[in-house]
XYZ file of C-alpha atoms in Angstrom:
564
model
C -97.620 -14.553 12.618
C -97.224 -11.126 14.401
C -98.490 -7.692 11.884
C -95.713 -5.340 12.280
C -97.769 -2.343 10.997
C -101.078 -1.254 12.241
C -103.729 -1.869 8.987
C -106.858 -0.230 8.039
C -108.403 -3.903 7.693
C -111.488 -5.938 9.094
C -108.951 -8.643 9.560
C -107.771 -8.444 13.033
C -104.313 -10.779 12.027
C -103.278 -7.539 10.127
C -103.180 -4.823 12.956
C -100.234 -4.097 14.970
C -99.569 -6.004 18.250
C -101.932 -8.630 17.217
C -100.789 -12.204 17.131
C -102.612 -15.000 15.254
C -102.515 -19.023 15.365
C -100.948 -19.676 11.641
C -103.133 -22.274 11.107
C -106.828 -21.216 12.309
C -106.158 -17.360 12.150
C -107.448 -17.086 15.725
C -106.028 -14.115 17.643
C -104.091 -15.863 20.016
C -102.591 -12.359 21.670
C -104.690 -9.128 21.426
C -102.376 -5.985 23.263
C -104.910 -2.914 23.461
C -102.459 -1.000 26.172
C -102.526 2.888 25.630
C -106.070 3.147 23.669
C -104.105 1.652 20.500
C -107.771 0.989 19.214
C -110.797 2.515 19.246
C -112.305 0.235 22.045
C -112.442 -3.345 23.162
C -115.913 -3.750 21.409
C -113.898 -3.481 18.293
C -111.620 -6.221 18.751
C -114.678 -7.969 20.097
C -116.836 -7.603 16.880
C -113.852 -7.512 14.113
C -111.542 -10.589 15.828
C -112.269 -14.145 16.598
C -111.317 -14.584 20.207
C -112.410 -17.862 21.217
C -108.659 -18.977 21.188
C -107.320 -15.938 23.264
C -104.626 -16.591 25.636
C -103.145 -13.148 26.162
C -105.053 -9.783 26.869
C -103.849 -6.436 27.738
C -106.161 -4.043 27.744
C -104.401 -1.831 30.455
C -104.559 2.252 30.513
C -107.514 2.568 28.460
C -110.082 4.587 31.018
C -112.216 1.177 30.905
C -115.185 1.109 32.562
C -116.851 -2.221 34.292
C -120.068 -1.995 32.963
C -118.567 -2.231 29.203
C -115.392 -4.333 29.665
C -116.631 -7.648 31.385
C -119.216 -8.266 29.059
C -117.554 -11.097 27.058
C -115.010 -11.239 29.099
C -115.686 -14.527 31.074
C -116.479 -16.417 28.086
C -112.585 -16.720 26.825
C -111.961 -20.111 28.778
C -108.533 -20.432 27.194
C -107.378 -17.203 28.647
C -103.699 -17.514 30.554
C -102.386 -13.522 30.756
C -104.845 -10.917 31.170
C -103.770 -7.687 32.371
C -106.760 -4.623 33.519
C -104.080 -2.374 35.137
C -104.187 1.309 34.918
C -107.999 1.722 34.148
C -111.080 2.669 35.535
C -112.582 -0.244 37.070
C -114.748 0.016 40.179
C -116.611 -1.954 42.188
C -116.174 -5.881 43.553
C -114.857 -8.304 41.061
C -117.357 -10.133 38.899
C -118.565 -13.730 39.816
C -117.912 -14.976 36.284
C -114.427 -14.708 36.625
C -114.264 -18.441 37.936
C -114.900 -19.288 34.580
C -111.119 -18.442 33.449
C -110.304 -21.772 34.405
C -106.611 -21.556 32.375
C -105.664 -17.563 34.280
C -102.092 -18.151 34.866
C -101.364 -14.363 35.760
C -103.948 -12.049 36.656
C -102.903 -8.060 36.793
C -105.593 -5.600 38.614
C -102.939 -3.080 39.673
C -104.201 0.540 39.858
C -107.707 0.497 39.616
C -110.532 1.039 42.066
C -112.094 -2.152 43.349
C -113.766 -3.237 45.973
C -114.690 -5.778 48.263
C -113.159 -8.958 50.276
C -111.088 -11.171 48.728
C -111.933 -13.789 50.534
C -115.258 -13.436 49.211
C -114.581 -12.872 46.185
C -114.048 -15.101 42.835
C -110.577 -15.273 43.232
C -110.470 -17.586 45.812
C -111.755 -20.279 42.703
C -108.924 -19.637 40.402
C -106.243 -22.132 41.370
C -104.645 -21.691 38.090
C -103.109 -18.533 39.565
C -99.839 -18.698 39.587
C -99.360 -14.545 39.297
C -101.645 -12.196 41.029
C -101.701 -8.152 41.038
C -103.535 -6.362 43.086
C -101.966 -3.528 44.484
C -103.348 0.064 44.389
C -107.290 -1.021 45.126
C -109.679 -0.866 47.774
C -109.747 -4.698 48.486
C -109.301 -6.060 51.865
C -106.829 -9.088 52.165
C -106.128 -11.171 54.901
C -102.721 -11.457 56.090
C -103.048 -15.108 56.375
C -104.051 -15.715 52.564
C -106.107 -18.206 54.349
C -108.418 -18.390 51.409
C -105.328 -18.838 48.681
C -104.198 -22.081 50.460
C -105.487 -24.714 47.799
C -103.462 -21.640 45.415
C -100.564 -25.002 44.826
C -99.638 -23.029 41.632
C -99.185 -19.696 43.249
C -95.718 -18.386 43.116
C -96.439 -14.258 43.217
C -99.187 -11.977 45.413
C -98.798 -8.705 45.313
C -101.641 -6.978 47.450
C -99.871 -3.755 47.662
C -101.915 -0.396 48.918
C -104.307 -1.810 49.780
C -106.574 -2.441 53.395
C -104.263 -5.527 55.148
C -106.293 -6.889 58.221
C -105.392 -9.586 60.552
C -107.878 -12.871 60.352
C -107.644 -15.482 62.740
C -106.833 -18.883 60.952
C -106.016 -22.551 61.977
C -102.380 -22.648 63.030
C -102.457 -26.267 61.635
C -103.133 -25.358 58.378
C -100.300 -25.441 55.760
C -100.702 -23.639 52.396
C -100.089 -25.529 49.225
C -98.535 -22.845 47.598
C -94.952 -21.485 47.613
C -93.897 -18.608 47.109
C -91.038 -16.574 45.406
C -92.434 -13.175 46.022
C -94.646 -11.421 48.404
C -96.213 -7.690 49.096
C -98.396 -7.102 51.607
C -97.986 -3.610 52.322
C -100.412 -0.887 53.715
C -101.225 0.854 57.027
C -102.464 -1.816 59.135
C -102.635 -3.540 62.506
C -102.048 -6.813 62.209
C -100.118 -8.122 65.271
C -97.357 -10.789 64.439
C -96.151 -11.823 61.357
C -98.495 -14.015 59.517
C -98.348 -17.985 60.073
C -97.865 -19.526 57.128
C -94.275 -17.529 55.974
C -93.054 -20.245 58.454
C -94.268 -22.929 56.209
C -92.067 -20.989 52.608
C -89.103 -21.921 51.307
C -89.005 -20.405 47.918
C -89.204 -16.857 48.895
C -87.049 -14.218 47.309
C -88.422 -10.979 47.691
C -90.834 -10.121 50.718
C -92.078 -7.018 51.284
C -94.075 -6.511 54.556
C -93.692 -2.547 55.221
C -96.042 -0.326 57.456
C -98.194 -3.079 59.480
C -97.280 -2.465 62.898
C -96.023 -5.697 62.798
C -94.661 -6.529 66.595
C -92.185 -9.281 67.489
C -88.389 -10.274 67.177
C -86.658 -9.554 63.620
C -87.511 -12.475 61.520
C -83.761 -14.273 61.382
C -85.848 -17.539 60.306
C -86.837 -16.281 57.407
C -83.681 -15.767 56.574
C -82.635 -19.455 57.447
C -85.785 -20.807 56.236
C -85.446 -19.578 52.532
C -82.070 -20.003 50.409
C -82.708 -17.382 47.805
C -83.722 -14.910 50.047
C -82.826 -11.507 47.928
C -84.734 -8.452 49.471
C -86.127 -7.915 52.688
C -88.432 -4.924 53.648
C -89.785 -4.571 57.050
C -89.624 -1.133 57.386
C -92.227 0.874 59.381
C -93.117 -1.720 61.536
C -92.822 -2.228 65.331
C -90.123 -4.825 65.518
C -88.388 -4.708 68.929
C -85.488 -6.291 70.381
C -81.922 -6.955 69.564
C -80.942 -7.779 65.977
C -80.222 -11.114 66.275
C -78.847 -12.796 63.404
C -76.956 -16.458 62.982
C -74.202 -17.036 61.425
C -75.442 -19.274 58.296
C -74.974 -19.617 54.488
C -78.358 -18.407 53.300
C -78.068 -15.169 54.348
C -75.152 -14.411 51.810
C -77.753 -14.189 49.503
C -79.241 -11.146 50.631
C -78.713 -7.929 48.749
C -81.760 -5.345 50.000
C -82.506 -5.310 53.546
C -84.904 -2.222 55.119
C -85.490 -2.514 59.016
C -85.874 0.897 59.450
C -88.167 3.104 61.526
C -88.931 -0.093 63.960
C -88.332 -0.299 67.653
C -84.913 -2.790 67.086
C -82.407 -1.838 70.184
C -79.284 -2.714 71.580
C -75.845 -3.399 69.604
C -75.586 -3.597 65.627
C -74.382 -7.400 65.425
C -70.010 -7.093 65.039
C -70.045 -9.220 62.544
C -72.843 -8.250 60.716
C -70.783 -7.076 57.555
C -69.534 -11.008 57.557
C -73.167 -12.741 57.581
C -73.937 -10.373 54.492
C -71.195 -9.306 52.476
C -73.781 -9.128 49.402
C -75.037 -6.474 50.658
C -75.968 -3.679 48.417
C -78.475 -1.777 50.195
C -78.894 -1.577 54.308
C -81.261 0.338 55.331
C -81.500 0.705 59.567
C -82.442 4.191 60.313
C -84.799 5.509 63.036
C -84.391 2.483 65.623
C -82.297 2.407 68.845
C -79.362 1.181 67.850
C -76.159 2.404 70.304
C -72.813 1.312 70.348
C -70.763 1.483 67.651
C -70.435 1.024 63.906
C -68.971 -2.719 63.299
C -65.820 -2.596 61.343
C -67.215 -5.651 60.052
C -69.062 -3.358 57.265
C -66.145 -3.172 55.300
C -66.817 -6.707 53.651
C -69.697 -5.448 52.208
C -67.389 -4.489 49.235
C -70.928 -3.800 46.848
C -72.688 -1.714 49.978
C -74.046 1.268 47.717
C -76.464 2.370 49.606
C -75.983 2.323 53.930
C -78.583 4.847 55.835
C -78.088 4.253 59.588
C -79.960 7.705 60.569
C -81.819 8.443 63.765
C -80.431 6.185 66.367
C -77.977 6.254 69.084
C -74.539 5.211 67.337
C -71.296 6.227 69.192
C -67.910 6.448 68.673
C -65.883 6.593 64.898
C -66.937 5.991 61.307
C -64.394 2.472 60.580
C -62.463 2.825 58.002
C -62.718 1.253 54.832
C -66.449 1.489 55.435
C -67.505 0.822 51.715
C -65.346 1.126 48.653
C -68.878 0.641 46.353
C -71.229 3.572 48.481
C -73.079 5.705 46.413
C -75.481 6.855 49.306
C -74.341 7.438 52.997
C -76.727 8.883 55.813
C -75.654 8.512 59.165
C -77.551 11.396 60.350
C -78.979 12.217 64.227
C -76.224 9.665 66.348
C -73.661 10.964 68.433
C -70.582 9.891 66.066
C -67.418 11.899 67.006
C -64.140 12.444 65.674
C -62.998 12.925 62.504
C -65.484 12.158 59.863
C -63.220 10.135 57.447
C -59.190 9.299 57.612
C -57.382 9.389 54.866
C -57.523 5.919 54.207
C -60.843 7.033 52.394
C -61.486 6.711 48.873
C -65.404 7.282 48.209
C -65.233 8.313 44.445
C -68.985 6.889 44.002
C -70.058 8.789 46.656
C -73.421 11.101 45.433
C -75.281 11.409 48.928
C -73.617 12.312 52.044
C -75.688 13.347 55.290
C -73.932 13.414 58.468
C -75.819 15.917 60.254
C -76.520 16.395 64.284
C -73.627 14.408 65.282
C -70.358 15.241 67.276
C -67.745 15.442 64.611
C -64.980 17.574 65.378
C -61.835 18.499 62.602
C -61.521 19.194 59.172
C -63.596 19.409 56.174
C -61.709 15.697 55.161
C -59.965 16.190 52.313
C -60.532 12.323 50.784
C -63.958 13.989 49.829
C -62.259 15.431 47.379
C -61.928 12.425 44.640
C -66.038 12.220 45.188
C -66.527 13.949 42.097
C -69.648 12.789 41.719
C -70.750 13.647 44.753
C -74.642 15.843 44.684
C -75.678 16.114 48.519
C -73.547 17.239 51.480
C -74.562 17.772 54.743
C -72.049 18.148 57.795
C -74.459 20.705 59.446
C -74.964 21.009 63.395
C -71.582 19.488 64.247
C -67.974 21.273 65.472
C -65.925 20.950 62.421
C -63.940 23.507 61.978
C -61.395 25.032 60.351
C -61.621 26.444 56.422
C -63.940 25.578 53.703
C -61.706 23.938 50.995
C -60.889 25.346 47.810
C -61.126 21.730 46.092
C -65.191 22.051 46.997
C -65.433 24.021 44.226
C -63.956 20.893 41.668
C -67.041 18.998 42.507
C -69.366 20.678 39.886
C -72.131 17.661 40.164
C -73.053 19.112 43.282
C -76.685 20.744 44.315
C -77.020 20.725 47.977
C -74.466 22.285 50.335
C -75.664 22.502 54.309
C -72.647 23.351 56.350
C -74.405 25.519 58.756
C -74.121 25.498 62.866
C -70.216 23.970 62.522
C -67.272 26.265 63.617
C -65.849 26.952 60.066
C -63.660 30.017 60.032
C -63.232 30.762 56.268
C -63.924 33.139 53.349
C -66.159 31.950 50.935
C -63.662 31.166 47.705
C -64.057 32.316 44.306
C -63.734 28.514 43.074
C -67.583 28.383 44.698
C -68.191 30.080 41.578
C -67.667 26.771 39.516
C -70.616 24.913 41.001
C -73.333 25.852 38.445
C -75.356 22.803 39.564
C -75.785 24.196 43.196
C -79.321 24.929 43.958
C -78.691 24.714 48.323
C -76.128 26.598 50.110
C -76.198 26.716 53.916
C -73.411 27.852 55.687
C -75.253 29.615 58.810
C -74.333 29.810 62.470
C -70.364 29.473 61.549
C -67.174 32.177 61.381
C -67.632 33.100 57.526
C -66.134 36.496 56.882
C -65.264 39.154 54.660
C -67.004 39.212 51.591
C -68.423 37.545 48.601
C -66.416 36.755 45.549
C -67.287 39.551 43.208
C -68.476 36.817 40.590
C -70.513 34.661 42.943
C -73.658 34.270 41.135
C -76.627 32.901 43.124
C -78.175 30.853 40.397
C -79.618 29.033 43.162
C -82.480 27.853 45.234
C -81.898 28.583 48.485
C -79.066 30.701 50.491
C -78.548 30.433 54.035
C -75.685 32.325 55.641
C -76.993 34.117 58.430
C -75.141 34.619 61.624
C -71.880 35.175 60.265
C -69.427 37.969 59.742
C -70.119 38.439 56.073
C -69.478 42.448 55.327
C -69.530 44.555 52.109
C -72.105 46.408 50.355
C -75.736 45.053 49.900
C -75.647 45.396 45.892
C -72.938 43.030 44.992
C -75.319 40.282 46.551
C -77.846 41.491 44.472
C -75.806 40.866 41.086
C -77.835 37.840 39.941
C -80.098 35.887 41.872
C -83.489 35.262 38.538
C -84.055 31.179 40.565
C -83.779 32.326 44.105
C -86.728 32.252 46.614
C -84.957 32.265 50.056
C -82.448 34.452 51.217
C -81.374 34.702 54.596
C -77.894 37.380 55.475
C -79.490 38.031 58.623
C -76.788 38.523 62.050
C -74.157 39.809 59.411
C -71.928 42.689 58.973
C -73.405 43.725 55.551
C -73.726 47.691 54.822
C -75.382 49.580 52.147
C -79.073 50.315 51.030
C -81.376 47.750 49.756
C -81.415 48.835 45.916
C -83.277 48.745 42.728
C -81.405 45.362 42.055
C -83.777 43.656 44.192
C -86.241 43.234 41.237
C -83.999 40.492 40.123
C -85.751 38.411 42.320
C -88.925 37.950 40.819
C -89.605 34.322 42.862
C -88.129 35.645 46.119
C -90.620 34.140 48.836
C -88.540 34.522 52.086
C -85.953 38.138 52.766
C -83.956 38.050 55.907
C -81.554 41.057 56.168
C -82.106 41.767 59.966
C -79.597 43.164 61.923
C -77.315 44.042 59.722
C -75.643 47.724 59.435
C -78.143 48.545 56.106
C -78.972 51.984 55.791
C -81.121 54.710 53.720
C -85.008 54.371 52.276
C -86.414 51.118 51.251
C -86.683 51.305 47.466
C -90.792 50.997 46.247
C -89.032 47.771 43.695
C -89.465 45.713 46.568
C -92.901 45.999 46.059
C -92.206 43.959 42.615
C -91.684 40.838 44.749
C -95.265 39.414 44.138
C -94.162 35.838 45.610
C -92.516 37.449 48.754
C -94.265 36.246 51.775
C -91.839 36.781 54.805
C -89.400 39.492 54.890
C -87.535 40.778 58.223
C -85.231 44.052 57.613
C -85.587 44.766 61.629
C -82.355 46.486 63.631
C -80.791 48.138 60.647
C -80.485 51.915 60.218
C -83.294 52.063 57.772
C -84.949 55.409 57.509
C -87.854 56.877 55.383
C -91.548 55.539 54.647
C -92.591 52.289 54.313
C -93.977 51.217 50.969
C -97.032 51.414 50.507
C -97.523 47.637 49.535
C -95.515 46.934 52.868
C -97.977 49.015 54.638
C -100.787 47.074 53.715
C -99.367 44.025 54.012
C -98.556 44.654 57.607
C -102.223 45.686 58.433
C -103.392 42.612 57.303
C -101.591 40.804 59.395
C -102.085 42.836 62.519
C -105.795 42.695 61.746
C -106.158 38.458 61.456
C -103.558 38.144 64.532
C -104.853 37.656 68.317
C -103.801 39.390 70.785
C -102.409 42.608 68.911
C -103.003 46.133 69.038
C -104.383 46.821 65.624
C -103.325 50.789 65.782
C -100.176 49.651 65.864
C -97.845 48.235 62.811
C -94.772 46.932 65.210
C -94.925 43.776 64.422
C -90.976 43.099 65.169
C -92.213 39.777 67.157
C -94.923 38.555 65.557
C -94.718 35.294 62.852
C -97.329 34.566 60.446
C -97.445 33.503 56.785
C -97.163 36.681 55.642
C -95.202 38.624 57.572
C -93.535 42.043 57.639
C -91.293 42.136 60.013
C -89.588 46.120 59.774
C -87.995 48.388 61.803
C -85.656 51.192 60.901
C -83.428 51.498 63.989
């Protein structure tokens, strides 16, 4: 019988998350997660234990010294679950004596020691173990969990993974369905005895400087193969991958940041067309995109970033995306046909590539669509109008393209936008007289943007960067500026801005970099500016300290002013 209500009663069978044996009233499952009693010597000295299978006493600050004591004595014990606490030191010897542990969770805590030397190495009942986020050091063999025959989960997460040199004849009796072993470490090629599983479905072997082919046998080797993560490694070599039926059951694969060269495989998209999530960014890949992708029809996530793709995004690259990053390649041409129709789409980054025409107008069903980035490429022509339909969105970066445009008075619909870069292009004119920075950052320097100062300065409580420098803009810098109360970063150089700087700006508590050089600013500088500025003349090398022209000089706080 399970207590549905927590009870002011001696009787442990009456509290809350408390289950008892209906015949000898032994507590049978005892749940102390989140400090939902005083302390575990409570449950200790009001319950009768000796039957206890299942114990959570996770997130409650425990302390070794207290917990263990009593600990070892509950010999029918199959769950027990310490994460979350504040456990130190090596493991405690008795533990051998929880000859029924099925699952054992030490996640996020802060012991110690060897496990190869240590008590777990006894418990063959394991058939779950947790211990990511500790200080342990683990093998990468698991040499000393090979009589483990239960064993179906490790998860040694975060912690210190070292190589150990172990019999190649030796074949673990265990299988397993899952596996993390995932830290900073240097342990050479990929451990022995994954050539001996069959069962595996999720393996996670990220950051271990692991060297070598990819692994295409463990995808032949194991049927239910799921999810894949390699990434951070130093995998070299062509992807090779054979054609076979197993790997149709992989939806999560992560090669990235690796040393993997040459071609991606043409018919890639065929081998896994349960894709959902392909992760190959920073590698060497050149050549081009495989058409092949577009039988990945539940790809929602593709990042192919940082390598050395040519030629044209295929079409009908994913009906299903939700995130796209093909960042830092040398694609060209038009970034998507017509043919397009990404209406999942959230993330787009196509940055630092070659792209040349249009802002594509297929982008326009992405309504949901919160990052996108076409910046350092040659598209040109207008911004569109429709941009403005696609209220979800937050980050804009347009900037070093050859856009020739006005910025249009439908910008003013996207209340969500908290990045807008449009530097280094052809935007002119001026700014719609309701455009209302509500936003993070703005970036539209080198530009022809003209018009008075002040109608910039119209809202602008969120902003902390704002960079008009290289524009046409004319005017004085007025009282509005106060509206900026977390301005950090002020770029209005070389401009055509004229008359005294206002003693408001001296209001801007958070500003730490502001440049108002080549203008036709006249007058005295602030006083605050004027202090500022001898500061940093005074803790920079190499500069006259009588002299406050510090037009070429970058620090963290810098005042960079000059009034002709």
């Amino acid at each position: 019988m399970e207590a549905r209500y927590p009870v002011e009663s001696s009787d442990c069978c009456q509290w809350d998350h408390v289950v008892c044996d209906n015949t000898t009233k032994s507590v049978i499952q005892l749940d102390l997660s989140g400090r939902r009693y005083n302390s575990w010597e409570v449950a200790r000295r009001e319950c009768t234990l000796p039957s206890l299978k299942y114990l959570r006493p996770s997130e409650n600050a425990l302390e070794e010294t207290i917990f263990f004591e009593g600990l070892c004595d509950l010999r029918h014990l199959e769950f027990l679950d310490l994460s979350f606490n504040n456990l130190v030191g090596p493991l405690p010897t008795c533990l051998v004596n929880l000859t029924s542990l099925r699952k054992l969770v030490l996640s996020s805590n802060q012991f110690t020691g060897n496990v190869s030397e240590s008590p777990l190495t006894s418990m063959t009942s394991l058939k779950k173990l947790y211990l990511d986020d500790n200080n342990f050091q683990i093998p990468i063999s698991l040499g000393s969990f090979y009589n483990h025959s239960k064993l179906t989960f490790f998860n040694g997460y975060n912690n210190e993974i070292y190589r150990e040199d172990v019999l190649q004849s030796l074949v673990p009796k265990f299988q397993l369905n899952t596996i993390s072993l995932c830290n900073c470490g240097g342990v050479g090629v990929l451990p022995q005895f994954l050539y001996h599983q069959h069962d595996l479905v999720n393996v996670d072997l990220c950051d271990n400087n692991l060297i070598g082919k990819f692994p295409n046998w463990l995808l032949v080797n194991n049927s239910r193969l799921s999810h894949l993560y390699l990434v951070n490694n130093s995998l070299s070599g062509q992807l090779d991958m054979q054609n076979h039926s197993h790997t149709h059951m992989i939806i999560f694969l992560d090669i990235s940041q690796n040393l993997l060269n040459g071609t991606i495989p043409a018919n890639l998209g065929e081998l896994l067309p349960n894709l959902k999530t392909l992760m190959m960014s920073s590698n060497w890949f050149n050549g081009n995109i495989p058409s092949s992708f577009s039988y990945m029809s539940s790809l929602g996530n593709l990042d192919l970033s940082n390598n050395q793709l040519s030629g044209k995004i295929p079409d009908h690259l994913g009906k299903s995306l939700q995130w796209l990053s093909l960042s830092n390649n040398f694609l060209h041409g038009q970034i998507f046909s017509k043919n397009f129709n990404l209406v999942n789409l959230e993330l787009l980054l196509l940055d630092k590539n070659q792209f040349t025409g249009k802002v594509p107008e297929s982008l326009s069903n992405s309504s949901n669509l919160l990052v996108f980035d076409i910046s350092n490429n040659y598209v040109l022509g207008s911004i569109p109008k429709w941009m403005g339909n696609l209220s979800f969105l937050q980050i804009i970066r347009m900037g070093n393209n050859h856009l020739q445009s006005q910025i249009s008075a439908e910008f003013c619909n996207l209340t969500n936008l908290e990045t807008l870069d449009i530097s280094g292009n052809d935007i002119f004119g001026s700014l719609p007289s309701s455009f209302s920075l509500s936003l993070f950052e703005v970036l539209l320097s080198k530009n022809r943007i003209s018009g008075p100062l002040h109608n910039i300065f119209s809202n602008g409580s969120s902003i902390y960067v704002l960079d008009f420098s290289n524009n046409h803009l004319t005017g004085s810098i007025s009282q509005d500026i106060k509206r900026f109360p977390h301005l950090t970063f002020l770029l209005l150089n070389n401009n055509y801005l004229e008359g005294e700087v206002t003693s408001e700006i001296c209001k801007l508590k958070l500003l730490s970099w502001l440049d108002l050089s080549h203008n036709r600013l006249s007058g005295e500088i602030p006083k605050c500016l004027h202090i500022t500025m001898l500061e940093a003349a005074y803790n920079a090398p190499n500069i006259d300290h009588g002299s406050l022209a510090l037009e070429d000089f970058i620090i963290k706080q810098s005042i960079i002013f000059t009034t002709k």
